[in-house]
Short mmCIF file of C-alpha atoms in Angstrom, two decimals:
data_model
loop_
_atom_site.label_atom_id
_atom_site.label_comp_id
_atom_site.label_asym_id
_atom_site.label_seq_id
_atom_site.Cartn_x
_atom_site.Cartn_y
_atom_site.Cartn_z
CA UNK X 249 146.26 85.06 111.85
CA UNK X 250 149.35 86.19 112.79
CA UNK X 251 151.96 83.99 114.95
CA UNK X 252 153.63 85.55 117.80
CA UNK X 253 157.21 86.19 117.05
CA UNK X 254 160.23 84.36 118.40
CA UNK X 255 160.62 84.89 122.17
CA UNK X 256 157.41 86.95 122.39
CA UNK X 257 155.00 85.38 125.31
CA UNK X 258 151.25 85.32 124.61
CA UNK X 259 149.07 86.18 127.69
CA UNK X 260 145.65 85.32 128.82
CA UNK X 261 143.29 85.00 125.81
CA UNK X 262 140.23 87.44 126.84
CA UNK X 263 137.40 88.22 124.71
CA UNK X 264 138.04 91.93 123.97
CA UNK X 265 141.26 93.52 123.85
CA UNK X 266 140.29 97.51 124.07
CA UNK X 267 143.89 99.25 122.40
CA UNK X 268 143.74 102.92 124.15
CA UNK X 269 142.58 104.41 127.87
CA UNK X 270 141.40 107.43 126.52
CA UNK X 271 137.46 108.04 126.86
CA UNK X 272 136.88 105.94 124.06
CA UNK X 273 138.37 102.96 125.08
CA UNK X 274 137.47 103.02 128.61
CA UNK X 275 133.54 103.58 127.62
CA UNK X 276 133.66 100.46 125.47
CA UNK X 277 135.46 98.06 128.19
CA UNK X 278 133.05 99.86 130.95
CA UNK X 279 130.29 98.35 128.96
CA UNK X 280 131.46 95.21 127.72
CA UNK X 281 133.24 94.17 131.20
CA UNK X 282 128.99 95.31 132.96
CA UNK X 283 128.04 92.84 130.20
CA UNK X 284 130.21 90.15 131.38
CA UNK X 285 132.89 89.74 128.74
CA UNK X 286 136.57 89.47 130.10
CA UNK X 287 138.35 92.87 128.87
CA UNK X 288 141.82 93.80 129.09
CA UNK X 289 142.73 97.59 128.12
CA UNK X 290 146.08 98.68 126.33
CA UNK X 291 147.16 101.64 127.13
CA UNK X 292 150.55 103.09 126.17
CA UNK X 293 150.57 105.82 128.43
CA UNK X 294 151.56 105.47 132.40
CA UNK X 295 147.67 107.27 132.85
CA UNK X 296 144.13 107.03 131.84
CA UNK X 297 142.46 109.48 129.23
CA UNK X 298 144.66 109.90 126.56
CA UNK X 299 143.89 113.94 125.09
CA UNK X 300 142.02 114.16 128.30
CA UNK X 301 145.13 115.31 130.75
CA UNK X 302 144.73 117.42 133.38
CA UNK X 303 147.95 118.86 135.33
CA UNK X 304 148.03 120.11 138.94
CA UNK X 305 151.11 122.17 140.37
CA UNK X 306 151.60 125.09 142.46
CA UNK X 307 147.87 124.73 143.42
CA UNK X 308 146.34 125.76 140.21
CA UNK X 309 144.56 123.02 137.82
CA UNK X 310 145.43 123.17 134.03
CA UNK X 311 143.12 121.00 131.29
CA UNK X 312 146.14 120.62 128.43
CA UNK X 313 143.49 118.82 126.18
CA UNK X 314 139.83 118.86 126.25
CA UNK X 315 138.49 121.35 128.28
CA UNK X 316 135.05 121.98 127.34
CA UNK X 317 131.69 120.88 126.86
CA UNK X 318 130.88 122.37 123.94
CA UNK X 319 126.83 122.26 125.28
CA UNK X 320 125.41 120.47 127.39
CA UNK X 321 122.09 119.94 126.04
CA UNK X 322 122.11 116.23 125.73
CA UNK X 323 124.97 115.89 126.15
CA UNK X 324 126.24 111.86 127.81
CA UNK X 325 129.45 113.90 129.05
CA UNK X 326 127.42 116.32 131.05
CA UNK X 327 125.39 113.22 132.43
CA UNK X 328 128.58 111.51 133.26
CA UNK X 329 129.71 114.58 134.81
CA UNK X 330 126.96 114.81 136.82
CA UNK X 331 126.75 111.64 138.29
CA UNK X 332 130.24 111.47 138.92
CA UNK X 333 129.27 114.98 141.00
CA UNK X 334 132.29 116.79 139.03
CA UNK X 335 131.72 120.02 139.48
CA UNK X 336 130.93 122.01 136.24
CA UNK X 337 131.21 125.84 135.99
CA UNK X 338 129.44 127.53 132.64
CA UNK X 339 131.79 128.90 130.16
CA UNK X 340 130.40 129.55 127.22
CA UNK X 341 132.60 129.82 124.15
CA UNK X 342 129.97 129.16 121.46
CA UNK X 343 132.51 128.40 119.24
CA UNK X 344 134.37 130.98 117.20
CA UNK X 345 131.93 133.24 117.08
CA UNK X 346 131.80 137.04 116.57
CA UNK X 347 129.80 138.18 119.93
CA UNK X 348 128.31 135.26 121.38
CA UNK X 349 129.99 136.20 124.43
CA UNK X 350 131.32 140.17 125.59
CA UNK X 351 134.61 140.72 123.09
CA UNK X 352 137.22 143.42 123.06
CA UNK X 353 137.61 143.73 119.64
CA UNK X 354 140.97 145.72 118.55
CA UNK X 355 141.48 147.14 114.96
CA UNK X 356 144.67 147.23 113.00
CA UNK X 357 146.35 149.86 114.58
CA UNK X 358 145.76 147.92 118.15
CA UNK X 359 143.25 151.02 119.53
CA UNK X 360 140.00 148.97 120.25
CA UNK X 361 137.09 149.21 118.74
CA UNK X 362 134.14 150.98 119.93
CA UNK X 363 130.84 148.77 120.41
CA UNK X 364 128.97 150.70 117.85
CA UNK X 365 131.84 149.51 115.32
CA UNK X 366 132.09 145.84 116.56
CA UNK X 367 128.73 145.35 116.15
CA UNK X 368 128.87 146.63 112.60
CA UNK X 369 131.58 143.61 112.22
CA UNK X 370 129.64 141.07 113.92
CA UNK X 371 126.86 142.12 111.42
CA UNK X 372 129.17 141.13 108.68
CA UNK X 373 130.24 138.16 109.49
CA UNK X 374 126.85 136.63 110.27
CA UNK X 375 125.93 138.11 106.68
CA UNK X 376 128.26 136.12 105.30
CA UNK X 377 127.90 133.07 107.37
CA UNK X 378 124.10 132.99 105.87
CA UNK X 379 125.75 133.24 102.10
CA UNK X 380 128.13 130.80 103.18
CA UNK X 381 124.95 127.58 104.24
CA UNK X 382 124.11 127.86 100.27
CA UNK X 383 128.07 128.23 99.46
CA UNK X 384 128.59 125.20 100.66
CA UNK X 385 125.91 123.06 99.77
CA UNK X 386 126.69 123.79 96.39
CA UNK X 387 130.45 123.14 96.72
CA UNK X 388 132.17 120.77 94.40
CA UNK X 389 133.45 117.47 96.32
CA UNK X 390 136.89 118.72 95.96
CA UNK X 391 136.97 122.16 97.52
CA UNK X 392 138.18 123.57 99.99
CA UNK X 393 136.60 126.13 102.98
CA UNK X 394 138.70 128.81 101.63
CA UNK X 395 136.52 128.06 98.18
CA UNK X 396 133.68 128.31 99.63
CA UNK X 397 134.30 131.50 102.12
CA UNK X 398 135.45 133.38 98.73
CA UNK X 399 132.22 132.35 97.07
CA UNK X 400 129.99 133.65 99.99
CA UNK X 401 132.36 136.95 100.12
CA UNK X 402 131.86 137.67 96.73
CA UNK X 403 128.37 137.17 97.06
CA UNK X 404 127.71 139.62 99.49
CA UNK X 405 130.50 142.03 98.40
CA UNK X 406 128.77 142.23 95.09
CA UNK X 407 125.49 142.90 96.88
CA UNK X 408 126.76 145.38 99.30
CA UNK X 409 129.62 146.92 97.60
CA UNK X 410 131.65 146.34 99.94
CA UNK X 411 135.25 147.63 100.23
CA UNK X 412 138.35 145.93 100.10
CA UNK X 413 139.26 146.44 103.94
CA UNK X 414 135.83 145.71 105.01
CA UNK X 415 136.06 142.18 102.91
CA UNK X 416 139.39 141.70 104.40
CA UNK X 417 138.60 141.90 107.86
CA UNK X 418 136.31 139.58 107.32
CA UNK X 419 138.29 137.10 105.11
CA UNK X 420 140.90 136.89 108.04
CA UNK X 421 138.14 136.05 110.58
CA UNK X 422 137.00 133.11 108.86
CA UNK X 423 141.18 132.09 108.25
CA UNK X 424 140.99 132.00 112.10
CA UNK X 425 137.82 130.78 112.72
CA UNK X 426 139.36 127.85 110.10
CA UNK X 427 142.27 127.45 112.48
CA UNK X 428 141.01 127.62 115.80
CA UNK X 429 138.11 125.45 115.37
CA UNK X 430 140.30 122.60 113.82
CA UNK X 431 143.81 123.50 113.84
CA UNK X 432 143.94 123.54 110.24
CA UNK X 433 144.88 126.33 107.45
CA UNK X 434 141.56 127.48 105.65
CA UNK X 435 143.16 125.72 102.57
CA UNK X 436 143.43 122.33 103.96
CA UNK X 437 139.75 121.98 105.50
CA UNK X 438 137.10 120.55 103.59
CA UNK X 439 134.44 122.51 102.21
CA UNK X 440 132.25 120.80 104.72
CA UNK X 441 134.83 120.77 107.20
CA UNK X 442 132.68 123.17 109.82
CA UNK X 443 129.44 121.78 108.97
CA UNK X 444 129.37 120.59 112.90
CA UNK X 445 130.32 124.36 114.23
CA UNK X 446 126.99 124.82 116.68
CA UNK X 447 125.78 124.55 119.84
CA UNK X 448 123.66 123.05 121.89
CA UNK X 449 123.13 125.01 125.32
CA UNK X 450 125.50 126.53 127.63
CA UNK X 451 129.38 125.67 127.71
CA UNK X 452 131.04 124.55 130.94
CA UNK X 453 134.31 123.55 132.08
CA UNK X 454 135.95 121.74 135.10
CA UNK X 455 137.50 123.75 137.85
CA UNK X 456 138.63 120.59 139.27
CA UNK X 457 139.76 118.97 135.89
CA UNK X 458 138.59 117.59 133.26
CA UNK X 459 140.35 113.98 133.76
CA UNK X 460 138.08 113.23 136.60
CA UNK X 461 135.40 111.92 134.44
CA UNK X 462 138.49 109.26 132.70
CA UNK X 463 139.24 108.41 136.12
CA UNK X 464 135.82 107.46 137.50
CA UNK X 465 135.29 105.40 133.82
CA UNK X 466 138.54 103.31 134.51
CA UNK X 467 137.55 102.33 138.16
CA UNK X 468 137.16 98.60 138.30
CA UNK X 469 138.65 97.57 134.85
CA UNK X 470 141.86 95.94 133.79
CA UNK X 471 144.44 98.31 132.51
CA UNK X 472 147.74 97.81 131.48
CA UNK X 473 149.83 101.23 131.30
CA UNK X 474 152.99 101.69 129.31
CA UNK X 475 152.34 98.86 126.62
CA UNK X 476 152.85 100.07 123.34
CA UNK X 477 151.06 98.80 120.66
CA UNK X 478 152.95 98.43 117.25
CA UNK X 479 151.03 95.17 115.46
CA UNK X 480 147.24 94.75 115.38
CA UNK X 481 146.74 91.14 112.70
CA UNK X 482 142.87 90.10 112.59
CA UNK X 483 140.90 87.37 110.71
CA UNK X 484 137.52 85.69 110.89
CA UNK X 485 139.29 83.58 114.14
CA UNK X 486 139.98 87.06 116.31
CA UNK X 487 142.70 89.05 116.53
CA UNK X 488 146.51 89.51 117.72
CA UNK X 489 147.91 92.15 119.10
CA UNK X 490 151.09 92.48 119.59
CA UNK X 491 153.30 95.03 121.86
CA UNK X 492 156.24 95.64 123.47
CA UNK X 493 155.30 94.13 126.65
CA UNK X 494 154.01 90.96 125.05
CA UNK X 495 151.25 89.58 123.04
CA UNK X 496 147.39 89.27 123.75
CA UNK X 497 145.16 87.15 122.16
CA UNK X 498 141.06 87.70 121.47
CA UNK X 499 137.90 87.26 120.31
CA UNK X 500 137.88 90.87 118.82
CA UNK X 501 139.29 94.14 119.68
CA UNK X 502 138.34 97.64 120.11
CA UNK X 503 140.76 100.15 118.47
CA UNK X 504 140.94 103.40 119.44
CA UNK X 505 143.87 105.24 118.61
CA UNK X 506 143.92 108.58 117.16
CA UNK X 507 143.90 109.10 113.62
CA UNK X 508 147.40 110.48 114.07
CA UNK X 509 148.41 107.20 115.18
CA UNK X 510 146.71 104.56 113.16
CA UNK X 511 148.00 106.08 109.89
CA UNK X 512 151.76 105.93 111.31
CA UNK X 513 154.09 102.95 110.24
CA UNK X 514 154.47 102.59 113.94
CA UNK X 515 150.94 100.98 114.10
CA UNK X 516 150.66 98.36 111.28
CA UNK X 517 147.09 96.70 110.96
CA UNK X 518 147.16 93.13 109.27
CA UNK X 519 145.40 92.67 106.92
CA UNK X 520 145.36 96.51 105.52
CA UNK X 521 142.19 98.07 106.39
CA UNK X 522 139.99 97.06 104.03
CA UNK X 523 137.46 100.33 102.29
CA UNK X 524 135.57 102.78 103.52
CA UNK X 525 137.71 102.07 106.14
CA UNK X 526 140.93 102.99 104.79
CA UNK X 527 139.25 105.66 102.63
CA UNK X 528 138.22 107.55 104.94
CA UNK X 529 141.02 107.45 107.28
CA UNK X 530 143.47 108.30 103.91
CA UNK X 531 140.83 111.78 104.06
CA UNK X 532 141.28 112.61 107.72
CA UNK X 533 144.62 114.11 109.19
CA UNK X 534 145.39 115.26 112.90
CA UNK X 535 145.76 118.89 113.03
CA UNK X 536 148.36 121.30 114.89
CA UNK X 537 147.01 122.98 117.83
CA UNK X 538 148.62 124.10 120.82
CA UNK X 539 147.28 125.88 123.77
CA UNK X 540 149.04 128.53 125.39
CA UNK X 541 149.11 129.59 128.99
CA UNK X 542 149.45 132.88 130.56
CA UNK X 543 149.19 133.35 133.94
CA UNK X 544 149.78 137.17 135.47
CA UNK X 545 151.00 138.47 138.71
CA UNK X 546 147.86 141.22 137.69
CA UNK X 547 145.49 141.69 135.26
CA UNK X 548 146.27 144.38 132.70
CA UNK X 549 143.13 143.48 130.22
CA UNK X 550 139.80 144.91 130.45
CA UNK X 551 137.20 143.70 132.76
CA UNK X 552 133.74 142.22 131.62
CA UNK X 553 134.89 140.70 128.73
CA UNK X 554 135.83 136.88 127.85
CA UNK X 555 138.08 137.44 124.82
CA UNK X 556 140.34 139.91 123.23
CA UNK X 557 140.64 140.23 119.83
CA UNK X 558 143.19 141.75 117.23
CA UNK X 559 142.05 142.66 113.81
CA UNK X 560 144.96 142.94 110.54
CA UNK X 561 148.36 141.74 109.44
CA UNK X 562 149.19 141.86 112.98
CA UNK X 563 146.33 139.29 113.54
CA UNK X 564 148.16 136.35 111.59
CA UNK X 565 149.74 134.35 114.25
CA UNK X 566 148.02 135.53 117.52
CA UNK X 567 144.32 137.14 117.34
CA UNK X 568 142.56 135.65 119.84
CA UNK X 569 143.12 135.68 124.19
CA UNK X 570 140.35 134.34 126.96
CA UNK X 571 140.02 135.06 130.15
CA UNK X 572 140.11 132.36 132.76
CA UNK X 573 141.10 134.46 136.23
CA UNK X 574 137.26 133.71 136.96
CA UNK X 575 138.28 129.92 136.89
CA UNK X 576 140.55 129.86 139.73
CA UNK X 577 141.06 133.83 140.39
CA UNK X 578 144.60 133.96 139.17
CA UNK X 579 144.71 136.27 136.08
CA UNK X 580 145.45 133.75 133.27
CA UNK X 581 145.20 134.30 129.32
CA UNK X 582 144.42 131.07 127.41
CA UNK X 583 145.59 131.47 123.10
CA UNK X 584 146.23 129.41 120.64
CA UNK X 585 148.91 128.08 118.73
CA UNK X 586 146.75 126.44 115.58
CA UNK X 587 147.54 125.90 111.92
CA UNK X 588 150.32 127.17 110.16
CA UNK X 589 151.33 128.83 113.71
CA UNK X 590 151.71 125.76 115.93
CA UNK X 591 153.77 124.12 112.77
CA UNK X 592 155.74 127.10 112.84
CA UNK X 593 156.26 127.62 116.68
CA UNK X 594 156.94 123.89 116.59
CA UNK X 595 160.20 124.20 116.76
CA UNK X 596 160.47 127.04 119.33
CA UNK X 597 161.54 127.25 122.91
CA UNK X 598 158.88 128.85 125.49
CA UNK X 599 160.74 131.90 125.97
CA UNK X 600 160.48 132.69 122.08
CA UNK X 601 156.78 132.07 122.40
CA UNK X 602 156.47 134.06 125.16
CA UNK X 603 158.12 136.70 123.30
CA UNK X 604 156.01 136.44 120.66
CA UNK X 605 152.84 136.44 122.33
CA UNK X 606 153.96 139.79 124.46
CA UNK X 607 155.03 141.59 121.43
CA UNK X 608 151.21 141.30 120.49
CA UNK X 609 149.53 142.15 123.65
CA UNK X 610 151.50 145.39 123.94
CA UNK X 611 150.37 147.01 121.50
CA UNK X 612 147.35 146.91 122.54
CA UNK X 613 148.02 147.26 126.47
CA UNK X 614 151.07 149.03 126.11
CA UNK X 615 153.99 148.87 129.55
CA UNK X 616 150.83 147.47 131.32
CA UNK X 617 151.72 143.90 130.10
CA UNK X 618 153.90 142.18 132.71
CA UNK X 619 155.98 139.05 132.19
CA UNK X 620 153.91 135.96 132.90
CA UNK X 621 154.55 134.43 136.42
CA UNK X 622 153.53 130.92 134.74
CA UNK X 623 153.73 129.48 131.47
CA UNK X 624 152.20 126.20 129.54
CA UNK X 625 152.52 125.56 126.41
CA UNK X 626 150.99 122.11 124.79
CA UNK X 627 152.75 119.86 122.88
CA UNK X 628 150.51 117.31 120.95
CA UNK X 629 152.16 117.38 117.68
CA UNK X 630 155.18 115.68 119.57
CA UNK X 631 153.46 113.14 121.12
CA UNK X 632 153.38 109.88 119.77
CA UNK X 633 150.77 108.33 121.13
CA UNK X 634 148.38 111.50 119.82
CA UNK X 635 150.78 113.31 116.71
CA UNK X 636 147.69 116.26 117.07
CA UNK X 637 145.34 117.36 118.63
CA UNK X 638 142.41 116.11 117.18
CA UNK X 639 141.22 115.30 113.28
CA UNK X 640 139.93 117.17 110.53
CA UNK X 641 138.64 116.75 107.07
CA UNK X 642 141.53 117.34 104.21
CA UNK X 643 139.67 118.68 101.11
CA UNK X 644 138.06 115.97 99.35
CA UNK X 645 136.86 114.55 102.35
CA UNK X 646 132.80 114.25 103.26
CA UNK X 647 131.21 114.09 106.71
CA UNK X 648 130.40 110.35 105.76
CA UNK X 649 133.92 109.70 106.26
CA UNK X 650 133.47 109.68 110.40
CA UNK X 651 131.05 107.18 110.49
CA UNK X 652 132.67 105.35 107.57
CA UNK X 653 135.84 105.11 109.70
CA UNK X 654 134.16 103.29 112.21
CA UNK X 655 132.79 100.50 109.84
CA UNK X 656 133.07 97.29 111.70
CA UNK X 657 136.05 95.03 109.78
CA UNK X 658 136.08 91.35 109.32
CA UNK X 659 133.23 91.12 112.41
CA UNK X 660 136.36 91.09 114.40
CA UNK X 661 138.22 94.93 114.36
CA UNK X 662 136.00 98.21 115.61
CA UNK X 663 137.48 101.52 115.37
CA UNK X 664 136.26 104.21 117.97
CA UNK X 665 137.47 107.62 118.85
CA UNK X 666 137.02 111.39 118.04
CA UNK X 667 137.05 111.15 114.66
CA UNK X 668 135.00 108.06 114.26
CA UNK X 669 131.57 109.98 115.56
CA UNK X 670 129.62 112.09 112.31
CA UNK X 671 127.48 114.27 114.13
CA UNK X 672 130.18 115.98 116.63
CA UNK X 673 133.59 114.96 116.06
CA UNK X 674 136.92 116.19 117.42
CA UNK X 675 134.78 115.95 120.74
CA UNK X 676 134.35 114.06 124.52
CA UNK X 677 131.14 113.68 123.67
CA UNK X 678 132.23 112.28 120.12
CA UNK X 679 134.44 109.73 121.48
CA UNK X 680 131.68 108.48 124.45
CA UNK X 681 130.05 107.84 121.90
CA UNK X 682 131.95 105.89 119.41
CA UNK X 683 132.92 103.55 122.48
CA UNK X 684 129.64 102.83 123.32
CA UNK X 685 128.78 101.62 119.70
CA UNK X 686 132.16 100.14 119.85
CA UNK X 687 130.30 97.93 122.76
CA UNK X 688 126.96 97.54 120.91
CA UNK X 689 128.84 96.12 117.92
CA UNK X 690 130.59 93.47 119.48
CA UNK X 691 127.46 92.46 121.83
CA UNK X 692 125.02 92.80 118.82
CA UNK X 693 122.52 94.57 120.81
CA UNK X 694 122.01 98.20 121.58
CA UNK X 695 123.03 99.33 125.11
CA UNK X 696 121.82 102.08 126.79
CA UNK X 697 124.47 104.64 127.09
CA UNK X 698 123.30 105.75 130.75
CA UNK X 699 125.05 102.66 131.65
CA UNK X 700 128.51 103.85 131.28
CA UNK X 701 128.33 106.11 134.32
CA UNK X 702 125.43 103.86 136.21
CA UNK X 703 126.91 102.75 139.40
#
């Protein structure tokens, strides 16, 4: 066990130190404070709900993290939603699909497509995403998605003949499907990396914000804001943990950083996580995605659809704009800054961006594209209390490794968060989840997860 340092105070021992507010943290200490154990929450942060962050200004509402819920169906987010009487409007993105909602597709040379020929394309990428399910389930342990996307190309260019532009339209939707699904290059993801890409029932969103539902699971708990964790030392007598505010003692501790985070030298864990533990969290790395704001003084873009699409070389860096005017009625454009992009644009100021992002969206709209009234653009990768967005499974990496990275250490140590949960990581629901076994762990029984949002 380690001492405090010289001059450091200790503070109330409690019997669960929770190290995060996002919706992690504040499901476990919800559950564990109903059960009657004294909790104290560490938040770095002057707010509640870490990647959950909602901004308001000029009237309009902006989610700069999580947004959706990526289905419904099931889903203890939607539940919590609705009991907290959040309002929920259906948006259904079904991930990055070809035509699971109405899409403007443009070709490369930026005249759109006519339905007749985007339906043709749709039709090829679903042929490809069936040769891709065997693809992958043969895969070796070390490759990659672009490994196994070439395999299931080949496959069906060698049944269909297909020609080279055909196969490459193709090839650079499944690059982008890659990045905009986990922020990641199609190189760096796992070969299993998308094995969680479906849904289950309708998408919504929040037209009142998404951190409403953080809110509502802090009421009544005790939260420290802008304590910085930087030492976390456990044995079999409890755990330390030590920040800049101080030092709290307990019994055991819930940890639920981001993966960004816990693999920084800012955040030292003593003893070393022991395997799978450290393992898997050697396997998973936060991505770069950034979300990009356009809001209009008119709408220039064609109506009835949800998304625009660009096909070609043109494509690399920006291919993909939705519509959210229906959200609050104020034209906005929501893209993406993901992958190789966002590391790229990094560095840039917003009026580059913006620069950018018009160049693109006039040649297919021509002198019709304004200059935005409003712009947003995210910036996770700075952050140090996220360094990302959200995880993602380097090549080598199995699915195993999210539920591995939640292995409970030394009886005293639980690690919860997005990347913690197997079945639907980089997720709200993912992390409501973790928490709440997080909370059965430590109590050694199962709780009912309706309790985190009973009154």
């Amino acid at each position: 066990m380690r001492h405090p340092l010289e001059g450091e105070s200790v503070r109330d021992q409690v019997d669960t130190v929770v190290i995060g507010a996002g919706v992690a943290g504040l499901t476990a200490a919800r559950l564990l404070a109903r059960a009657g154990r004294r909790v104290v929450v560490l938040e770095a942060r002057d707010r509640v709900g870490g990647r959950v962050w909602t901004e308001r200004g000029d009237g309009l509402v902006t989610d700069l993290g999580a947004s959706w819920i990526h289905g419904v169906t099931g889903s203890p987010v939607a539940a919590a939603a609705a009991a907290f009487d959040m309002p929920m409007v259906e948006f259904t993105v079904g991930g990055y699909q070809p035509d699971s909602r109405p899409i403007a597709y443009y070709g490369p040379d930026g005249e759109r497509l006519a339905d007749a020929a985007a339906q043709r394309f749709a039709g090829d990428i679903r042929t490809v995403d069936a040769a891709l399910v065997e693809a992958v389930a043969a895969s070796d342990p070390d490759a990659s998605y672009r490994d196994v996307t070439e395999a299931a190309l080949a496959a069906v260019v060698a049944a269909q003949h297909w020609d080279a532009e055909r196969t490459q339209r193709v090839r650079e939707f499944l690059e982008h499907r890659s990045e905009e699904q986990y922020g990641a290059w199609i190189e760096d993801l796992a070969a299993h990396g998308l094995d969680d890409d479906s849904i289950d029932g309708v998408e919504v969103v929040f037209p009142e914000g998404y951190d409403r539902l953080p809110d509502r699971l802090a009421a009544g708990l005790d939260i420290r804001f802008e304590h910085v964790v930087s030492h976390v030392s456990w044995s079999a007598d409890g755990v330390v943990v030590t920040t800049d505010r101080g030092v709290f003692t307990a019994g055991d501790a819930v940890v639920t950083v981001p993966v960004g985070v816990l693999r920084s030298p800012e955040f030292v864990v003593e003893p070393p996580l022991p395997d799978p533990v450290a393992g898997a969290l050697g396997r998973l790395e936060m991505n770069a995605f950034e979300k990009v704001f356009l809001r209009f003084p008119t709408k220039f873009w064609d109506d009835g659809v949800y998304a625009i699409r660009q096909q070609g070389p043109e494509s690399r860096w920006w291919h993909s704009w939705y519509d959210l005017t229906d959200l609050h009625g104020t034209p906005t454009l929501l893209t993406f800054a993901a992958g190789p992009t966002a590391r790229t644009t990094r560095a840039w100021d917003e009026e580059r961006v913006v620069e950018s992002l018009l160049a693109q969206l006039r040649r297919l709209y021509g002198e019709r594209v304004q200059e935005p009234s409003a712009v947003h653009i995210t910036a996770w990768q700075d952050d140090p209390f996220a360094r990302g967005s959200y995880a993602y499974m380097t090549v080598g990496s199995t699915t195993a490794d999210h539920d591995d990275l939640a292995t409970p250490v030394g009886g005293v140590l639980h690690l919860a968060g997005e990347a913690t949960w197997t079945d639907d990581p980089a997720t709200v629901p993912a992390a409501m989840y973790s928490g709440h076994r997080a909370a059965s762990n430590i109590l050694g029984r199962e709780i009912s997860i309706d309790e985190v949002w009973a009154d």
